[in-house]
Coordinates of C-alpha atoms and ligand atoms in Angstrom, one line a residue:
M612 CA 99.9 75.3 71.6
A613 CA 102.9 77.5 70.7
T614 CA 104.3 79.8 73.3
P615 CA 104.6 83.5 72.7
L616 CA 108.3 83.0 72.2
E617 CA 107.8 80.2 69.6
E618 CA 105.2 82.3 67.8
W619 CA 107.7 85.3 67.7
V620 CA 110.5 83.1 66.3
E621 CA 108.1 81.6 63.7
E622 CA 107.0 85.1 62.7
Q623 CA 110.6 86.3 62.2
A624 CA 111.4 83.1 60.3
R625 CA 108.5 83.7 57.9
L626 CA 110.1 87.1 57.1
T627 CA 113.8 86.2 57.0
K628 CA 113.4 82.7 55.5
P629 CA 116.3 80.8 57.0
D630 CA 117.0 77.3 55.8
K631 CA 117.0 76.1 59.4
I632 CA 116.1 77.2 62.9
Y633 CA 118.3 76.1 65.7
W634 CA 117.6 76.7 69.4
C635 CA 120.8 77.1 71.3
D636 CA 121.2 75.2 74.6
G637 CA 124.3 77.1 75.7
S638 CA 126.4 73.9 76.3
E639 CA 130.1 73.7 75.8
E640 CA 129.7 71.0 73.1
E641 CA 127.4 73.3 71.2
A642 CA 129.9 76.1 71.2
Q643 CA 132.5 73.7 69.8
R644 CA 130.0 72.6 67.1
L645 CA 129.2 76.2 66.2
I646 CA 132.9 77.0 65.9
E647 CA 133.3 74.0 63.5
I648 CA 130.4 75.2 61.5
G649 CA 132.0 78.7 61.4
M650 CA 135.3 77.1 60.2
E651 CA 133.8 74.8 57.6
K652 CA 130.5 76.0 56.4
E653 CA 129.6 79.6 57.1
T654 CA 131.4 82.5 55.4
V655 CA 131.8 86.3 55.8
A656 CA 133.1 88.3 52.8
G657 CA 133.8 84.9 51.1
R658 CA 136.0 83.7 54.0
P659 CA 135.5 81.3 56.8
V660 CA 133.9 82.8 59.9
F661 CA 136.5 81.3 62.3
Y662 CA 140.2 80.2 62.0
E663 CA 141.9 78.1 64.6
L664 CA 144.7 79.7 66.6
N665 CA 147.6 78.1 68.4
Q666 CA 145.8 75.9 70.9
K667 CA 148.8 75.3 73.1
N668 CA 149.5 78.9 74.0
F669 CA 146.0 80.3 73.5
K670 CA 143.7 77.5 74.7
N671 CA 140.4 77.2 72.9
A672 CA 141.1 80.4 70.9
F673 CA 139.8 81.3 67.4
L674 CA 140.2 84.2 65.0
H675 CA 137.4 86.0 63.2
R676 CA 138.0 88.4 60.3
S677 CA 135.1 90.8 59.8
H678 CA 133.8 92.2 56.6
P679 CA 136.2 95.0 55.7
T680 CA 133.6 97.8 56.2
D681 CA 132.3 96.4 59.4
V682 CA 134.9 97.1 62.1
A683 CA 133.3 99.5 64.7
R684 CA 130.0 100.7 66.0
T685 CA 128.2 102.9 63.4
E686 CA 126.5 105.7 65.4
K687 CA 125.0 107.3 62.3
S688 CA 122.9 104.3 61.6
T689 CA 121.9 103.7 65.2
V690 CA 118.3 104.8 65.7
I691 CA 115.8 105.1 68.5
C692 CA 112.1 105.0 67.8
Y693 CA 109.4 106.6 69.9
D694 CA 106.2 108.1 68.7
D695 CA 107.7 111.5 69.2
K696 CA 111.2 112.8 68.4
V697 CA 111.6 114.7 71.7
T698 CA 111.6 111.6 73.8
A699 CA 114.7 110.3 71.8
G700 CA 116.3 113.7 72.3
P701 CA 119.0 115.6 70.4
N702 CA 121.5 112.9 71.5
N703 CA 119.8 110.2 69.3
N704 CA 118.9 109.6 65.7
W705 CA 115.1 109.2 65.7
M706 CA 112.6 107.5 63.4
D707 CA 108.9 107.0 63.5
P708 CA 108.4 103.4 64.7
A709 CA 106.0 102.4 61.9
E710 CA 108.3 103.8 59.2
A711 CA 111.3 102.1 60.8
K712 CA 109.4 98.8 60.9
Q713 CA 108.5 99.1 57.2
M714 CA 112.1 99.8 56.3
L715 CA 113.5 96.9 58.4
T716 CA 110.9 94.5 57.1
K717 CA 112.0 95.3 53.5
L718 CA 115.6 94.9 54.4
S719 CA 115.1 91.7 56.3
D720 CA 112.8 90.0 53.7
G721 CA 114.6 86.7 52.9
S722 CA 117.8 88.0 54.5
M723 CA 118.5 84.6 56.2
K724 CA 118.0 82.5 53.0
G725 CA 120.6 79.7 52.8
R726 CA 121.6 80.4 56.4
T727 CA 120.6 79.1 59.9
M728 CA 118.6 81.2 62.3
Y729 CA 120.1 80.7 65.8
V730 CA 117.7 81.3 68.7
L731 CA 119.7 82.6 71.7
P732 CA 117.9 82.6 75.1
F733 CA 119.9 84.5 77.8
V734 CA 119.7 86.5 80.9
M735 CA 121.4 89.7 81.5
G736 CA 122.6 89.6 85.2
H737 CA 122.7 86.7 87.6
P738 CA 119.6 84.5 87.0
D739 CA 118.6 84.8 90.7
S740 CA 119.1 88.6 90.8
P741 CA 116.0 90.8 91.3
Y742 CA 117.7 93.1 88.9
S743 CA 118.3 90.7 86.0
R744 CA 116.4 90.6 82.7
V745 CA 115.5 87.7 80.4
C746 CA 116.1 88.2 76.7
V747 CA 116.1 86.3 73.4
Q748 CA 118.2 87.2 70.4
L749 CA 117.9 85.8 66.9
T750 CA 121.0 85.8 64.6
D751 CA 122.1 84.2 61.4
I752 CA 125.8 83.8 62.1
S753 CA 127.8 81.4 64.3
Y754 CA 130.2 84.3 65.3
V755 CA 127.4 86.2 67.1
A756 CA 126.0 83.0 68.6
V757 CA 129.4 82.0 70.1
N758 CA 130.1 85.6 71.2
M759 CA 126.7 85.8 73.0
R760 CA 127.5 82.5 74.8
I761 CA 130.6 84.1 76.2
M762 CA 129.1 87.6 76.9
T763 CA 125.9 86.5 78.6
R764 CA 124.4 83.7 80.7
L765 CA 122.8 81.8 77.9
G766 CA 121.1 78.4 78.0
K767 CA 118.0 76.3 77.5
D768 CA 116.9 76.8 81.1
I769 CA 116.1 80.4 80.1
T770 CA 113.7 79.1 77.4
E771 CA 112.1 77.1 80.1
R772 CA 112.0 80.1 82.4
I773 CA 110.3 82.2 79.7
G774 CA 107.7 79.4 79.2
N775 CA 104.4 81.1 78.4
R776 CA 105.5 84.6 79.3
D777 CA 105.9 87.3 76.7
D778 CA 107.7 89.9 78.7
F779 CA 111.3 89.0 77.5
L780 CA 113.5 91.6 75.7
K781 CA 113.8 90.8 72.0
G782 CA 116.7 91.2 69.5
I783 CA 116.6 90.4 65.8
H784 CA 119.9 90.3 64.1
T785 CA 120.8 89.5 60.5
I786 CA 124.2 90.1 58.8
G787 CA 122.2 90.4 55.6
N788 CA 124.5 91.6 52.8
F789 CA 126.8 93.8 55.0
N790 CA 125.9 96.7 52.8
K791 CA 127.0 99.6 54.9
D792 CA 124.5 102.0 53.3
D793 CA 121.7 99.8 54.5
R794 CA 123.1 99.1 57.9
Y795 CA 120.7 99.9 60.7
I796 CA 120.6 99.3 64.5
V797 CA 117.1 100.2 65.5
H798 CA 115.7 100.3 69.0
F799 CA 112.0 100.3 70.0
P800 CA 112.2 100.9 73.7
Q801 CA 108.4 100.9 74.1
E802 CA 108.3 97.3 72.7
D803 CA 111.5 96.0 74.3
L804 CA 112.8 95.3 70.9
V805 CA 116.1 95.9 68.9
W806 CA 116.4 95.1 65.2
S807 CA 119.9 95.1 63.6
V808 CA 120.6 94.5 59.9
N809 CA 123.8 94.3 57.8
S810 CA 126.5 94.4 60.5
G811 CA 128.2 91.6 62.5
Y812 CA 130.3 94.0 64.6
G813 CA 130.2 93.8 68.4
G814 CA 128.1 96.7 69.6
N815 CA 126.0 96.5 66.4
A816 CA 125.3 92.8 66.6
L817 CA 125.8 91.4 70.1
L818 CA 122.5 92.9 71.1
G819 CA 122.6 92.0 74.8
K820 CA 125.4 94.5 75.1
K821 CA 124.9 98.2 74.1
C822 CA 121.5 97.8 72.6
I823 CA 119.6 95.9 75.3
S824 CA 121.8 96.6 78.4
L825 CA 122.3 100.3 77.8
R826 CA 119.8 101.8 75.3
L827 CA 116.7 99.7 76.2
A828 CA 117.7 99.3 79.8
S829 CA 118.4 103.1 80.4
W830 CA 114.8 103.8 79.3
K831 CA 113.5 101.0 81.6
G832 CA 115.6 102.4 84.4
Y833 CA 114.2 105.9 83.8
H834 CA 110.7 104.6 84.4
E835 CA 111.5 102.0 87.1
G836 CA 113.9 104.1 89.2
W837 CA 117.3 102.7 88.4
L838 CA 120.3 103.4 86.2
A839 CA 121.9 101.5 83.3
E840 CA 125.4 102.9 82.9
H841 CA 128.5 102.5 80.7
M842 CA 130.6 101.6 83.7
L843 CA 133.1 99.1 84.9
I844 CA 132.8 97.7 88.5
L845 CA 135.8 96.9 90.7
G846 CA 136.7 96.4 94.3
V847 CA 139.8 97.9 95.8
E848 CA 141.2 95.8 98.7
D849 CA 143.4 97.8 101.1
P850 CA 146.1 96.3 103.3
N851 CA 143.6 95.7 106.1
G852 CA 141.5 93.5 103.8
Q853 CA 138.7 96.1 103.5
I854 CA 137.2 96.2 100.1
T855 CA 135.7 99.4 98.6
Y856 CA 133.6 99.1 95.5
I857 CA 133.8 101.6 92.7
A858 CA 131.9 102.1 89.4
A859 CA 133.6 104.0 86.6
A860 CA 132.3 105.4 83.4
L861 CA 134.7 106.0 80.5
P862 CA 134.0 106.2 76.8
S863 CA 134.7 103.2 74.5
A864 CA 138.4 102.3 74.1
C865 CA 139.5 104.6 77.0
G866 CA 140.8 101.9 79.3
K867 CA 137.8 100.5 81.2
T868 CA 138.9 96.9 80.7
N869 CA 142.5 97.7 81.8
L870 CA 141.3 99.4 84.9
A871 CA 138.8 96.6 85.8
V872 CA 141.5 93.9 85.7
M873 CA 144.4 96.0 86.9
Q874 CA 147.5 94.4 88.5
S875 CA 148.1 96.9 91.3
K876 CA 151.5 98.4 91.6
L877 CA 150.9 99.5 95.2
P878 CA 152.1 96.9 97.8
G879 CA 149.2 95.7 99.9
Y880 CA 146.5 96.9 97.5
K881 CA 144.6 94.5 95.2
I882 CA 141.9 95.0 92.6
W883 CA 139.0 92.7 92.3
T884 CA 137.1 92.6 89.0
L885 CA 133.3 92.6 88.7
G886 CA 132.7 94.1 85.2
D887 CA 134.5 96.1 82.5
D888 CA 131.7 97.8 80.5
I889 CA 128.2 98.0 81.9
A890 CA 126.7 98.5 85.4
W891 CA 123.0 98.4 86.4
L892 CA 122.6 100.5 89.5
N893 CA 119.8 100.2 92.0
V894 CA 119.0 101.8 95.3
G895 CA 119.1 99.0 97.8
P896 CA 116.8 98.6 100.9
D897 CA 119.7 100.0 102.9
G898 CA 119.7 103.3 101.0
R899 CA 123.0 102.5 99.3
L900 CA 123.6 102.2 95.6
W901 CA 124.1 98.6 94.5
A902 CA 125.7 97.6 91.2
I903 CA 125.4 94.4 89.1
N904 CA 127.2 93.6 85.9
P905 CA 124.6 92.3 83.5
E906 CA 127.3 90.7 81.3
A907 CA 129.4 87.6 81.8
G908 CA 132.4 88.4 79.5
F909 CA 134.7 91.0 78.2
F910 CA 134.6 92.4 74.6
G911 CA 137.8 94.3 75.0
V912 CA 140.2 96.3 72.8
A913 CA 143.3 94.1 71.9
P914 CA 145.9 96.7 70.8
G915 CA 148.0 97.9 73.7
T916 CA 147.2 94.8 75.8
S917 CA 150.5 93.2 77.0
Y918 CA 152.2 91.5 79.8
S919 CA 153.6 94.9 80.9
S920 CA 150.4 96.9 80.6
N921 CA 147.9 94.3 81.7
P922 CA 149.3 90.9 82.7
N923 CA 146.0 89.7 84.2
M924 CA 144.2 90.2 80.9
M925 CA 147.0 88.3 79.0
D926 CA 146.5 85.4 81.4
T927 CA 142.7 85.6 81.0
L928 CA 143.1 85.4 77.2
K929 CA 145.2 82.3 77.4
A930 CA 143.0 80.4 79.8
G931 CA 140.1 79.4 77.5
Q932 CA 138.6 76.1 78.7
F933 CA 134.8 75.9 79.2
F934 CA 134.4 79.0 77.0
P935 CA 136.2 79.7 73.8
T936 CA 138.2 82.9 73.4
L937 CA 137.6 84.8 70.2
F938 CA 139.9 87.4 68.6
T939 CA 138.3 89.7 66.0
N940 CA 140.5 91.5 63.4
V941 CA 143.8 91.0 65.1
A942 CA 146.9 90.0 63.1
Y943 CA 148.1 86.4 62.7
D944 CA 151.6 85.2 63.3
I945 CA 152.3 82.9 60.4
D946 CA 155.1 81.0 62.2
T947 CA 153.4 80.3 65.5
G948 CA 149.7 80.5 64.7
E949 CA 149.2 83.0 67.5
P950 CA 147.2 86.2 67.5
W951 CA 149.2 89.4 67.5
W952 CA 148.4 93.1 67.8
E953 CA 150.4 96.3 68.2
E954 CA 152.3 96.6 71.5
K955 CA 151.6 93.0 72.5
D956 CA 155.3 92.1 72.3
D957 CA 158.1 92.2 69.7
R958 CA 156.6 92.2 66.3
P959 CA 156.9 88.7 64.7
A960 CA 158.7 88.4 61.4
N961 CA 155.8 87.0 59.4
L962 CA 152.3 88.4 59.9
L963 CA 149.0 88.3 58.2
D964 CA 147.1 91.6 58.7
W965 CA 143.6 91.8 60.1
Q966 CA 142.1 91.0 56.7
G967 CA 144.4 88.0 56.2
N968 CA 146.8 89.6 53.7
R969 CA 150.6 89.4 54.1
W970 CA 151.6 92.5 56.2
H971 CA 154.6 94.6 55.4
A972 CA 156.3 97.0 57.8
D973 CA 156.3 99.7 55.2
S974 CA 152.6 99.4 54.4
G975 CA 151.8 102.5 56.6
T976 CA 149.0 100.5 58.3
T977 CA 148.8 98.6 61.5
A978 CA 148.7 94.8 61.3
A979 CA 145.8 94.5 63.7
H980 CA 142.9 96.8 63.2
P981 CA 143.0 99.6 65.8
N982 CA 139.6 98.5 67.1
S983 CA 140.5 94.8 67.0
R984 CA 138.9 93.0 69.9
F985 CA 138.9 89.9 72.1
T986 CA 135.8 88.2 73.5
V987 CA 136.6 86.2 76.7
S988 CA 134.6 84.9 79.7
I989 CA 135.0 87.0 82.8
T990 CA 135.2 83.7 84.8
Q991 CA 138.8 83.2 83.4
T992 CA 140.2 86.4 85.0
P993 CA 142.5 85.7 87.9
T994 CA 141.2 88.8 89.7
L995 CA 137.5 87.8 89.5
S996 CA 135.7 89.1 92.7
S997 CA 134.1 86.5 94.9
E998 CA 131.0 88.7 94.8
F999 CA 130.6 88.4 91.0
E1000 CA 128.0 85.6 91.4
N1001 CA 126.2 87.5 94.2
P1002 CA 122.7 88.2 92.8
R1003 CA 122.4 91.4 94.7
G1004 CA 125.7 92.9 93.4
V1005 CA 128.0 95.1 95.4
P1006 CA 127.5 98.4 97.2
I1007 CA 129.1 101.3 95.4
S1008 CA 131.1 103.9 97.5
A1009 CA 132.5 105.9 94.6
I1010 CA 131.5 106.8 91.1
L1011 CA 134.2 107.8 88.6
F1012 CA 133.6 109.8 85.4
G1013 CA 136.7 109.4 83.1
A1014 CA 137.6 111.0 79.8
R1015 CA 140.5 111.0 77.3
R1016 CA 141.8 114.6 77.5
T1017 CA 145.1 115.8 76.4
D1018 CA 144.8 118.8 78.7
T1019 CA 142.3 120.8 80.9
V1020 CA 141.0 117.9 83.0
P1021 CA 143.2 117.0 86.1
L1022 CA 144.3 113.4 87.0
V1023 CA 141.5 113.3 89.6
T1024 CA 138.9 115.7 91.1
E1025 CA 136.3 115.0 93.7
A1026 CA 132.9 116.7 93.3
F1027 CA 131.6 118.9 96.1
D1028 CA 128.4 117.0 96.4
W1029 CA 125.9 114.8 94.4
T1030 CA 124.6 117.6 92.2
N1031 CA 128.1 118.9 91.5
G1032 CA 129.0 115.3 90.7
V1033 CA 126.1 114.9 88.2
F1034 CA 127.3 118.2 86.7
A1035 CA 130.9 116.7 86.4
G1036 CA 129.4 113.8 84.5
A1037 CA 127.1 115.9 82.3
R1038 CA 129.9 118.3 81.3
M1039 CA 132.3 115.5 80.2
G1040 CA 134.1 115.8 76.9
S1041 CA 136.4 113.1 75.5
E1042 CA 138.6 112.6 72.4
T1043 CA 137.1 110.1 70.1
T1044 CA 138.6 106.6 69.5
A1045 CA 138.5 103.8 66.9
A1046 CA 135.6 102.1 68.7
A1047 CA 133.1 104.1 66.6
A1048 CA 133.2 104.9 62.9
L1049 CA 134.2 108.5 63.5
K1050 CA 137.2 110.8 63.0
V1051 CA 139.6 109.7 65.8
G1052 CA 141.0 112.2 68.3
A1053 CA 138.3 114.9 68.0
L1054 CA 137.0 116.4 71.2
R1055 CA 133.3 115.8 71.7
R1056 CA 130.9 116.1 74.6
D1057 CA 130.1 112.6 75.9
P1058 CA 128.2 113.0 79.1
M1059 CA 128.7 110.2 81.6
A1060 CA 130.3 108.3 78.6
M1061 CA 126.7 107.6 77.6
L1062 CA 126.3 109.8 74.5
P1063 CA 126.1 106.7 72.1
F1064 CA 124.1 104.6 74.6
C1065 CA 121.5 106.7 76.4
G1066 CA 118.2 105.4 74.9
Y1067 CA 116.2 108.6 75.5
N1068 CA 116.5 112.4 75.9
M1069 CA 119.7 113.1 77.9
G1070 CA 118.1 116.2 79.4
D1071 CA 115.6 113.8 81.1
Y1072 CA 118.5 111.5 81.9
F1073 CA 120.4 114.2 83.8
G1074 CA 117.2 114.9 85.8
H1075 CA 116.9 111.2 86.6
W1076 CA 120.5 111.2 87.9
L1077 CA 119.8 114.2 90.1
R1078 CA 116.8 112.6 91.7
F1079 CA 118.8 109.8 93.1
E1080 CA 120.2 112.0 95.8
E1081 CA 116.9 112.0 97.8
R1082 CA 116.7 108.2 97.7
L1083 CA 120.3 107.5 98.7
T1084 CA 121.0 107.7 102.4
H1085 CA 124.6 106.9 101.7
P1086 CA 125.3 108.4 98.3
P1087 CA 128.6 107.4 96.6
K1088 CA 131.1 110.2 96.3
I1089 CA 131.7 111.3 92.7
F1090 CA 135.1 111.8 91.1
S1091 CA 136.4 112.9 87.6
I1092 CA 139.5 111.1 86.3
N1093 CA 141.8 111.6 83.3
W1094 CA 144.8 109.3 82.7
F1095 CA 145.5 110.9 79.3
Q1096 CA 147.2 114.3 79.8
R1097 CA 150.2 114.9 77.5
D1098 CA 153.2 117.1 77.6
E1099 CA 154.1 119.5 74.8
G1100 CA 155.9 116.8 73.0
G1101 CA 152.8 114.6 73.0
K1102 CA 154.0 112.2 75.6
F1103 CA 151.6 110.9 78.3
L1104 CA 152.4 112.6 81.6
W1105 CA 150.9 109.8 83.7
P1106 CA 152.1 106.1 83.3
G1107 CA 148.5 104.7 83.7
F1108 CA 147.7 101.0 83.9
G1109 CA 148.9 99.4 87.2
D1110 CA 149.9 102.8 88.6
N1111 CA 146.3 104.0 88.4
V1112 CA 145.9 102.2 91.7
R1113 CA 147.6 105.2 93.3
V1114 CA 144.7 107.4 92.3
L1115 CA 142.2 104.7 93.5
K1116 CA 143.9 104.7 96.9
W1117 CA 143.4 108.5 97.2
I1118 CA 139.7 108.0 96.2
V1119 CA 139.3 105.3 98.8
D1120 CA 140.9 107.5 101.4
R1121 CA 138.5 110.3 100.5
V1122 CA 135.6 107.9 100.8
N1123 CA 136.9 107.1 104.3
N1124 CA 137.6 110.7 105.1
S1125 CA 141.1 109.8 105.9
C1126 CA 143.1 112.3 103.7
G1127 CA 143.1 115.9 102.6
A1128 CA 142.4 117.7 99.4
Q1129 CA 142.5 121.2 98.0
E1130 CA 139.6 123.2 96.8
T1131 CA 139.5 124.5 93.2
P1132 CA 136.6 125.9 91.2
I1133 CA 136.0 122.5 89.6
G1134 CA 136.2 120.4 92.7
L1135 CA 138.7 119.0 95.2
V1136 CA 142.1 117.8 93.9
P1137 CA 144.7 115.9 95.8
N1138 CA 147.5 117.6 97.7
M1139 CA 150.6 116.0 96.2
Q1140 CA 151.6 114.6 99.6
D1141 CA 148.3 112.7 99.9
L1142 CA 149.0 110.7 96.7
P1143 CA 151.2 107.6 97.2
L1144 CA 153.9 108.3 94.7
D1145 CA 156.8 106.2 96.0
G1146 CA 158.6 104.4 93.2
L1147 CA 156.9 106.4 90.5
D1148 CA 158.9 107.8 87.6
V1149 CA 157.1 111.1 87.4
S1150 CA 158.8 114.4 88.3
T1151 CA 157.3 117.0 90.7
E1152 CA 156.7 119.4 87.8
Q1153 CA 154.9 116.7 85.9
M1154 CA 152.8 115.9 89.0
S1155 CA 151.8 119.6 89.5
E1156 CA 150.9 119.7 85.8
L1157 CA 148.7 116.6 86.3
L1158 CA 146.9 118.1 89.2
A1159 CA 146.7 121.7 87.9
V1160 CA 143.4 123.5 87.2
D1161 CA 144.2 126.0 84.4
R1162 CA 141.8 129.0 84.4
D1163 CA 142.1 129.8 80.7
Q1164 CA 141.6 126.2 79.7
W1165 CA 138.6 126.0 81.9
R1166 CA 137.1 129.2 80.5
A1167 CA 137.4 127.6 77.0
E1168 CA 135.9 124.4 78.4
L1169 CA 132.9 126.4 79.6
E1170 CA 132.1 127.3 76.0
G1171 CA 131.9 123.7 75.0
I1172 CA 129.8 122.8 78.0
K1173 CA 127.4 125.6 77.3
A1174 CA 127.0 124.8 73.7
N1175 CA 126.2 121.2 74.6
F1176 CA 123.7 122.1 77.4
E1177 CA 121.9 124.4 75.1
K1178 CA 121.1 121.6 72.8
F1179 CA 118.7 120.2 75.4
G1180 CA 116.6 123.3 75.7
D1181 CA 114.2 123.3 78.6
R1182 CA 114.8 119.6 79.1
L1183 CA 118.1 120.4 80.8
P1184 CA 117.5 120.5 84.6
S1185 CA 117.9 124.0 86.0
E1186 CA 120.3 122.6 88.7
L1187 CA 122.9 122.0 86.0
W1188 CA 122.7 125.5 84.7
A1189 CA 123.1 126.7 88.3
E1190 CA 126.2 124.5 88.6
Y1191 CA 127.4 125.9 85.3
H1192 CA 127.0 129.5 86.5
K1193 CA 128.6 128.7 89.8
L1194 CA 131.7 127.3 88.0
Q1195 CA 131.8 130.3 85.7
D1196 CA 131.7 132.7 88.7
Q1197 CA 134.4 130.7 90.6
L1198 CA 136.7 130.7 87.6
S1199 CA 136.4 134.5 87.2
K1200 CA 137.8 134.9 90.7
F1201 CA 140.4 132.1 90.3
Q1202 CA 144.1 132.9 89.8
Ligands
SAT1366 O1 131.4 97.4 70.2 S1 131.0 97.8 71.6 O2 130.1 98.9 71.5 O3 130.4 96.6 72.2 C1 132.4 98.2 72.5 C2 132.4 99.6 72.7 O4 132.5 100.4 71.8 O5 132.3 100.1 73.9
MN1367 MN1 131.8 100.0 76.0

């Protein structure tokens, strides 16, 4: 008799009509075979799915060029379905589940004709973790199958583990015809189902990532008492060998990967990597907050990555062995066969752009797409934490909320307490990036960096966050960070990258109550003498600007916060309005 999984696969195959169904076993040989199929048989926009890169300098690395309209997450076609619109909230596009199914059924009818349906069984999180989840995704493109093998723990043992069960999370993905007007990424949280049509782009197509591990998981966490967050996880080792674990939320393309694999510029301090994008946070039996990374790879932004900004990531990208390394929409150095992107190193003389056309310096475009990406196994990073394979995760001592802000938000601020920290996350605004198909550089409210990823009403989500205080006997301290302030000429004031460890040291010292801070209306900021600034090329004036709280800027900020809070009506917890009024009051007295 067929298992529920087999029945589900058959049902989808009857609709999408693939030529073949192939169950992935997750082996290394299989990944190689799929890459060969991608190089020789399958196509995207009339071109091969994969191109081989220089195998000597970038081991096991391959290039993918996407369909030209399919280069970023499409938030406007990302939809959450509940019976009622209010549950999805003003932060999500909503559709009635039955209507959405009808639309998707029509769009998927015969969509896999002439193609192979790949069945991908995987687990998000360590297989032995009490917090992990078993999932199955279907796809019709080798690119997604190989990506998923890097990004998740994928293998035939998961099929065996599912056996006769039917409680696995499901993802249906078809690249269809790439028609961007019919592109939909639709979530059915009450059925543990995601259905994505007409895109092959990362966040739209690697369904284990944003769709399952954030949108579906956030809804699960709301009901089961845990949090699914858009956060990196790292450990800071101090000169005594003590490691403090930190989780940090930043919007897409705002430096999470760089922070997570940072090469510390502070002697005696070392950063250990656990994850760069997603954290699942549970209250442990000891009353501490424990974090696991449900993923197993990085899907990071290529432009800006270099031996000077992030040497550990460069080494990671060259170390492909058991897992391939994929580059999506980067440029190609015709002479060496290596991938290239802006700021990697000196620009090679002869380049193909991200679409495979000869690139000319006077073209007015970048050679790599601004949202070009790499996919690489986390196991290749030289800074991988020895706790990465610990099923119970790591205990978090500090939570960071980061944003990309030209002004207003200081380098680092500590919240007064848990509620004030939740307010700091909820009031976040950040300038948009190329990671989503939006106007780049516009300020928008992005609470907890979860605006595109919270699978239900954010008013309820804030309430969920607030309630953790009573369950945590050792709540993490909460901080806001901003690496992106600029001077009047538009130059970054803070060097960022490896120097960010200086801020992390202050955070660790605050966690250990071993250094001071000064009180401002928005929270506690460092005294300059408490930050380790030796060897840093930043003037005292610049440092004071980086740490300043400007009354007028914050009064303007209040307007933006208020307008966003009002969207949630009576779903916004009263505690957050109380924090808002407290801040307003403090600012009115502040010089
Ligand atoms: O494309 S993804 O959504 O996976 C990456 C990101 O935008 O954070
Ligand atoms: Mn992300």
